Structure formats: C-alpha cells, structure tokens
Coordinates of C-alpha atoms in Angstrom, one line a residue:
M1 CA -10.5 -19.6 -16.3
M2 CA -10.5 -15.7 -17.0
A3 CA -8.9 -13.1 -14.6
R4 CA -8.0 -9.6 -14.6
V5 CA -4.2 -9.0 -14.0
V6 CA -1.9 -6.0 -13.7
E7 CA 0.5 -6.0 -16.8
F8 CA 3.2 -3.5 -18.2
S9 CA 4.5 -3.5 -21.8
A10 CA 7.1 -0.7 -21.3
L11 CA 9.6 0.2 -18.4
G12 CA 8.3 3.6 -16.5
G13 CA 6.5 4.5 -13.6
P14 CA 2.6 3.9 -12.5
E15 CA 1.7 5.4 -15.8
V16 CA 2.7 2.1 -17.7
L17 CA 0.3 -0.3 -15.6
N18 CA -2.7 -1.8 -17.1
I19 CA -5.3 -4.1 -15.9
V20 CA -5.9 -6.6 -18.7
E21 CA -8.2 -9.7 -18.9
K22 CA -6.1 -12.8 -19.2
E23 CA -6.9 -16.6 -19.3
V24 CA -5.2 -18.4 -16.2
S25 CA -4.2 -22.0 -17.3
P26 CA -4.6 -24.4 -14.5
P27 CA -1.6 -24.9 -12.2
E28 CA 1.3 -27.0 -13.5
R29 CA 3.4 -29.3 -11.3
G30 CA 4.5 -27.6 -8.1
E31 CA 2.0 -24.8 -8.5
V32 CA -0.9 -23.5 -6.6
Q33 CA -3.8 -21.3 -8.2
I34 CA -5.1 -18.7 -5.8
Q35 CA -8.2 -16.4 -5.8
M36 CA -6.2 -13.3 -4.7
K37 CA -7.7 -11.2 -1.7
V38 CA -5.4 -8.5 -0.9
A39 CA -1.7 -7.4 -2.1
G40 CA 0.7 -5.6 -0.3
L41 CA 3.1 -3.1 -2.4
N42 CA 6.7 -2.7 -2.0
R43 CA 9.3 -0.2 -3.3
A44 CA 11.0 -2.8 -5.1
E45 CA 8.3 -3.3 -7.6
L46 CA 8.6 0.3 -8.6
V47 CA 12.3 -0.6 -9.1
Y48 CA 11.3 -3.5 -11.2
V49 CA 9.0 -1.6 -13.3
A50 CA 11.6 1.0 -14.1
G51 CA 13.9 -1.8 -15.3
Q52 CA 16.4 -1.0 -12.4
Y53 CA 15.8 -4.1 -10.3
L54 CA 18.2 -7.1 -9.6
V55 CA 15.9 -9.3 -12.0
Q56 CA 14.9 -7.5 -15.3
P57 CA 11.3 -7.9 -16.4
E58 CA 10.3 -9.7 -19.3
L59 CA 7.7 -7.4 -21.3
P60 CA 5.0 -7.7 -21.2
S61 CA 5.3 -8.5 -17.6
R62 CA 3.4 -9.3 -14.5
L63 CA 3.7 -7.4 -11.2
G64 CA 3.4 -7.8 -7.4
F65 CA 5.7 -9.6 -5.1
E66 CA 3.5 -10.0 -1.8
G67 CA -0.2 -10.7 -1.1
A68 CA -2.8 -13.1 0.4
G69 CA -5.6 -15.3 -1.1
Q70 CA -7.7 -18.6 -1.0
V71 CA -6.3 -21.5 -2.7
V72 CA -8.7 -22.7 -5.7
S73 CA -6.9 -25.8 -6.8
V74 CA -3.3 -27.4 -6.9
G75 CA -1.1 -29.0 -9.4
S76 CA 0.6 -32.3 -9.1
G77 CA 3.0 -33.0 -6.6
V78 CA 1.9 -30.0 -4.2
T79 CA 1.7 -31.4 -0.7
R80 CA 1.3 -28.5 1.9
F81 CA -1.7 -27.0 0.5
K82 CA -5.6 -27.9 -0.7
A83 CA -8.6 -26.0 -2.2
G84 CA -9.8 -23.7 0.5
D85 CA -6.7 -23.0 2.5
R86 CA -5.8 -19.5 3.3
V87 CA -2.2 -18.5 2.2
A88 CA 0.2 -15.8 2.0
I89 CA 2.7 -15.3 -0.8
T90 CA 6.1 -14.2 -0.1
P91 CA 8.6 -13.2 -2.8
A92 CA 10.2 -16.6 -3.2
F93 CA 9.5 -16.8 -6.8
K94 CA 11.0 -15.6 -10.1
Q95 CA 9.6 -12.1 -10.6
N96 CA 9.6 -12.0 -14.3
A97 CA 7.7 -15.2 -14.3
Y98 CA 4.9 -14.6 -11.8
G99 CA 3.1 -11.7 -10.3
V100 CA 0.4 -11.4 -7.4
L101 CA -1.5 -8.5 -8.9
G102 CA -4.5 -10.3 -10.4
T103 CA -7.8 -11.7 -9.4
V104 CA -6.8 -15.1 -9.9
V105 CA -2.9 -16.3 -10.0
N106 CA -0.8 -19.1 -10.2
M107 CA 2.0 -19.2 -7.8
P108 CA 4.8 -21.8 -6.9
E109 CA 4.1 -23.9 -3.6
S110 CA 7.7 -22.7 -2.5
A111 CA 6.6 -19.1 -2.3
L112 CA 3.5 -19.9 0.1
E113 CA 3.0 -19.9 3.8
V114 CA -0.1 -20.8 5.6
I115 CA -2.0 -17.8 7.3
V116 CA -2.3 -18.6 11.0
D117 CA -5.8 -18.7 12.7
D118 CA -7.3 -15.3 13.4
V119 CA -5.0 -13.2 11.3
S120 CA -6.7 -11.3 8.3
Y121 CA -6.0 -11.6 4.9
R122 CA -5.3 -7.8 4.9
D123 CA -2.6 -8.3 7.8
A124 CA -1.3 -11.4 5.9
A125 CA -0.5 -9.5 2.9
A126 CA 1.4 -6.8 4.6
F127 CA 3.5 -8.8 6.8
W128 CA 5.9 -11.1 5.0
M129 CA 8.0 -8.7 3.0
A130 CA 8.3 -6.2 5.8
F131 CA 8.6 -8.5 8.9
G132 CA 10.5 -11.2 6.8
T133 CA 13.0 -8.4 5.8
A134 CA 13.3 -7.0 9.5
Y135 CA 13.9 -10.4 11.1
G136 CA 16.4 -11.5 8.5
L137 CA 18.2 -8.0 8.8
L138 CA 18.0 -7.7 12.4
V139 CA 18.3 -11.2 13.8
Q140 CA 19.7 -13.5 11.1
S141 CA 22.4 -10.8 9.6
G142 CA 22.4 -8.2 12.5
G143 CA 23.0 -10.5 15.5
L144 CA 20.1 -9.1 17.5
I145 CA 19.5 -11.3 20.6
E146 CA 16.7 -11.4 23.2
G147 CA 17.5 -9.3 26.3
G148 CA 20.8 -8.1 24.8
A149 CA 20.0 -4.4 25.3
Q150 CA 21.4 -3.7 21.9
T151 CA 21.0 -0.2 20.1
V152 CA 19.5 -0.5 16.5
V153 CA 19.8 2.6 14.1
L154 CA 17.8 2.5 11.0
N155 CA 17.3 5.1 8.4
A156 CA 14.2 5.2 5.7
A157 CA 12.8 4.4 9.0
S158 CA 8.9 5.1 7.9
S159 CA 8.9 2.5 5.4
S160 CA 7.1 -1.0 6.3
V161 CA 10.4 -2.6 7.0
G162 CA 11.2 0.1 9.5
T163 CA 7.9 0.2 11.4
A164 CA 8.3 -3.7 11.5
A165 CA 12.0 -3.3 12.9
F166 CA 10.7 -1.3 15.7
Q167 CA 8.5 -4.2 16.9
I168 CA 11.2 -7.0 16.6
V169 CA 13.7 -4.6 18.4
S170 CA 11.2 -4.1 21.2
A171 CA 10.4 -7.7 21.4
H172 CA 14.2 -8.4 21.8
D173 CA 14.5 -5.7 24.4
G174 CA 16.5 -3.5 22.4
V175 CA 16.5 0.2 21.7
S176 CA 15.8 1.7 18.3
I177 CA 16.9 4.9 16.8
A178 CA 15.1 5.9 13.7
V179 CA 16.4 8.4 11.2
T180 CA 14.3 10.5 9.0
R181 CA 14.9 13.5 6.4
T182 CA 12.3 16.0 8.0
A183 CA 10.1 16.7 11.0
K184 CA 6.9 15.6 9.3
K185 CA 7.0 11.7 10.4
V186 CA 8.7 12.2 14.0
Q187 CA 5.5 11.8 15.8
G188 CA 4.2 9.0 13.5
L189 CA 7.7 7.1 14.0
K190 CA 7.2 7.6 17.7
D191 CA 3.8 6.2 17.8
A192 CA 4.9 3.2 15.4
G193 CA 7.3 2.1 18.2
A194 CA 10.8 4.1 17.7
D195 CA 12.5 4.7 21.0
H196 CA 14.0 7.8 19.4
V197 CA 14.1 9.9 16.1
I198 CA 16.7 11.8 14.5
I199 CA 16.1 14.4 11.9
S200 CA 18.8 14.2 9.4
D201 CA 18.3 17.4 7.6
T202 CA 18.2 19.5 10.8
E203 CA 20.6 17.5 13.4
D204 CA 24.1 16.0 13.5
V205 CA 23.1 12.2 13.0
V206 CA 26.5 11.0 14.2
G207 CA 26.3 13.2 17.2
R208 CA 22.7 12.7 18.3
I209 CA 23.5 8.7 18.0
M210 CA 26.5 9.1 20.4
E211 CA 24.6 11.1 22.7
I212 CA 21.7 8.7 22.8
T213 CA 24.2 5.8 23.5
D214 CA 26.3 7.5 26.0
G215 CA 29.1 7.9 23.8
R216 CA 29.3 4.0 22.9
G217 CA 27.5 3.9 19.4
F218 CA 25.0 1.7 18.0
D219 CA 25.4 -2.0 17.8
I220 CA 23.3 -2.7 14.6
A221 CA 22.5 -0.4 11.7
L222 CA 20.2 -1.1 9.0
D223 CA 21.0 1.0 5.9
A224 CA 18.5 1.2 3.2
V225 CA 19.8 4.5 1.9
A226 CA 23.4 4.2 0.9
G227 CA 25.4 6.7 -0.7
E228 CA 26.6 9.7 1.7
A229 CA 23.9 8.6 4.3
G230 CA 25.2 5.2 4.8
E231 CA 28.8 6.6 5.1
T232 CA 27.8 9.0 7.7
L233 CA 26.0 6.3 9.6
A234 CA 29.0 4.2 9.8
N235 CA 30.9 6.9 11.7
A236 CA 28.6 6.4 14.7
A237 CA 29.5 2.3 15.1
R238 CA 30.5 0.9 18.5
F239 CA 33.4 -1.5 18.5
E240 CA 32.6 -4.4 16.2
A241 CA 29.3 -3.2 15.4
I242 CA 27.3 -4.6 12.4
M243 CA 25.9 -2.7 9.6
V244 CA 23.4 -4.3 7.1
V245 CA 22.9 -2.7 3.7
Y246 CA 19.6 -3.8 1.9
G247 CA 18.6 -0.7 -0.1
L248 CA 20.1 2.1 -2.3
L249 CA 17.7 4.9 -2.1
A250 CA 20.3 7.4 -2.6
G251 CA 21.0 6.0 -6.1
T252 CA 24.5 5.3 -5.5
P253 CA 26.4 2.6 -3.2
S254 CA 28.4 4.1 -0.3
A255 CA 32.1 4.0 -0.4
A256 CA 33.6 1.7 2.1
P257 CA 33.9 3.5 5.6
F258 CA 37.8 2.7 6.0
Y259 CA 38.2 4.3 9.1
S260 CA 35.3 2.8 11.0
M261 CA 36.0 -0.7 9.7
V262 CA 39.8 -0.6 10.7
S263 CA 39.7 1.4 13.8
K264 CA 36.4 0.0 15.2
G265 CA 36.1 -3.2 13.5
L266 CA 32.9 -2.4 12.0
R267 CA 31.5 -5.2 10.0
M268 CA 29.4 -4.8 7.0
T269 CA 27.1 -7.3 4.9
G270 CA 24.0 -7.1 2.7
F271 CA 20.8 -8.8 2.7
H272 CA 18.1 -9.7 0.4
L273 CA 14.7 -11.3 1.6
A274 CA 14.4 -14.0 -1.1
W275 CA 18.3 -15.1 -1.5
S276 CA 19.2 -14.4 2.1
L277 CA 16.6 -16.2 3.8
L278 CA 13.5 -17.6 1.9
D279 CA 15.8 -19.9 -0.5
L280 CA 17.5 -21.1 2.8
P281 CA 15.4 -23.6 4.4
D282 CA 16.9 -23.5 8.0
R283 CA 16.8 -19.6 7.9
R284 CA 13.4 -19.8 6.5
K285 CA 12.0 -22.3 9.2
A286 CA 13.6 -20.1 12.0
A287 CA 11.8 -17.1 10.8
V288 CA 8.5 -18.5 10.0
N289 CA 8.2 -19.9 13.3
H290 CA 9.2 -17.0 15.2
L291 CA 7.1 -14.4 13.2
N292 CA 4.1 -16.5 12.9
D293 CA 4.1 -16.9 16.6
G294 CA 4.5 -13.2 17.2
L295 CA 1.7 -12.6 14.9
A296 CA -0.5 -15.0 16.3
R297 CA 0.1 -13.6 19.7
G298 CA -0.5 -10.1 18.8
I299 CA 3.2 -9.1 19.6
Y300 CA 3.5 -8.3 15.7
R301 CA 1.0 -6.4 13.6
P302 CA 1.9 -4.5 10.2
L303 CA 1.1 -0.9 10.3
I304 CA -1.1 0.0 7.3
D305 CA -0.8 3.3 5.8
R306 CA -3.8 3.4 3.3
T307 CA -5.8 0.9 1.3
F308 CA -6.5 1.1 -2.4
G309 CA -9.0 -0.6 -4.6
F310 CA -7.6 -3.0 -7.5
E311 CA -8.8 -0.3 -10.0
E312 CA -6.6 2.2 -8.4
I313 CA -3.6 0.4 -8.8
D314 CA -1.6 3.1 -10.4
N315 CA -2.7 5.7 -7.8
A316 CA -1.3 3.2 -4.9
Y317 CA 2.1 3.2 -6.8
R318 CA 1.9 6.8 -7.1
H319 CA 1.5 7.1 -3.4
L320 CA 4.4 4.5 -2.8
A321 CA 6.4 6.6 -4.9
S322 CA 5.6 9.9 -3.2
N323 CA 7.6 8.7 0.0
T324 CA 4.6 10.4 2.4
Q325 CA 3.6 7.0 3.8
L326 CA 4.2 5.6 7.2
G327 CA 4.0 1.7 7.0
K328 CA 2.2 -0.5 4.5
I329 CA 0.1 0.3 1.4
I330 CA -2.3 -2.5 0.7
V331 CA -4.5 -3.2 -2.4
E332 CA -7.7 -4.9 -1.9
I333 CA -8.5 -7.2 -4.9
S334 CA -11.4 -9.3 -4.0
E335 CA -13.9 -9.8 -1.0

C-alpha cells in the first residue's frame, strides 16, 4: 500500500520537513495499520527534528507523536483491536522507529487506546499527550487529590498541557495559578480555566503567589521552563510542597533550590509521559480510566488553538514554534 508521509533527512526546523510517497508494508507481529484522520502537534517534535530530544532521529526519519485514526488491519498477536476500530495513538513507541504523520501508518498495539463513544477523531488526537501529561504531573507525581483544595502553579501555561491542567485541577477542587510572560494571553488563560494569572515580565511572581495563597505558598508546581524561572518558582513553595519538572524551555536546567529544599522540605521530581506513565501498566490503567471517564462525560475537553491541512505541515510547526498558540494545534490528514 502506498501512503504519503512526513519525513526529514536533515536536522533543523520546519523547513526540513517533506511529504513523500512511501510504500507501507503490512503490519508485523504486534503492529496495527491505521488510516490516519488527525494528528496533534507537540513541542517535543520540534526538539526531535532539531536533534535535541531525549531520543535521536535516525535519518531519514518519520515524525509525529500523537494522533487518531481507523484500524485498517492488524498483525499477528494483536488482540485488543480489529479492522474498523477507532483508535488514539499515544507516544508509547520508539520515536526513531515510527511516526504518526502519514495517510497510512503502522503502530505498535501498545501505543494505542480506544476512542470512547461520541468522542471525535479531532478531540482524540488532541487529548492524550496533553491530558496524559497533565494527569501524570498533577496526580501521580504531584500528589493532587480530590477535595484537597490544593494550589497549583504552572508556567508555560498556554501550552496544551497547561490548558489541560486547569481542567484537571478544577475537577479535583484545586486552585490553579498560571504564569505567562506577557499580558497578551491573560484573558485567554482565564477563559481556558485558570483561576489566577501572573505576568512574569511585569509582576513579582513569588510575591503574587504568596498574596494569592494568603502567605502559604503553592502545594504543587509544574515547571516546563527550568532555568532561572524554575529557581524563582521554588521560592514560593509552602512546607513540603512538590515541584514537578517536565520541560526545558529556558534551554538550561535550574540550579537546585537549596534554601527551599532544606528550609521548606520542597521535594522535586521529574516526569516524562512515556517513561513515567505509559510504560508502567498500573499507572497507565489508572490514568486511562480516569481520563476516558472525564472525556466521555464532557468534564475534560482539549482546547484547540488552530487546525491545519496535511499539506500545510511546515506552517503548522512554524505556528507551534512561534509560541503564540493557546492550546493544541492539530493537522487534519484525511476525511
């Protein structure tokens, strides 16, 4: 079967991406062949194309970590899916061996989840990276509990993970504080569910957090930036707060916040969706059960920033690189 797929043969930015025609072999043992409908874009893919991700691409390389489509056929040993099933693709696969950006792709069965009834391909493609990451960060690593009235601070708040986190915090009766660099996204973040918004370019981040929390400090912080921003955030911790690091937008790690760790008992941990959740059966089951239930009941809904066509894949990634989006960028691949 012939398919059109996104491929890159050199490291760089969106300019190195090409749509090429390739033959797709029948699914091998443990694989599922999928007619792709929609893909969700993620900042990790830009880092991957640049050769700066945790896994190095093997050139020429495929691309795409998340999407949704319909099963065409299954390989031997596949038991959970059959032709005609609607499936969401999570990043529980080797990024240098597979990619979701193509009209037809093969994927390991272990990377797939069933799309629950009445959920569109569009929402399914935009869901798992954002909500899976947010749930893992907040509940499984951060200790968010239902009815705990905890205060959660997050930077890079306009990302799809950030907007998902607002919904999960709210569902657990917590309070969310979003940190953004400029005033441009303040109203959008409030509309997306943030209870409070702090503008880091013009406001004292630590002072505002302490003001909002009546001097107590945050219970949980989600740090996607690191660098000086992460160090600053640690100063607003309450006693035995937890700070979960999951990104490096600053380009440099934070120095260990010695004072907060020793005087306040601040605990710090890291999180990666595949290695900290999807590859661990018990954690994955708990996350899938909770998130699918919330998605089916309409409690959780991904915020879509903008939709691009498959032929516009380079422009879609340029928009992602611009940092102007609020929520998820998706690419429609086929009807």
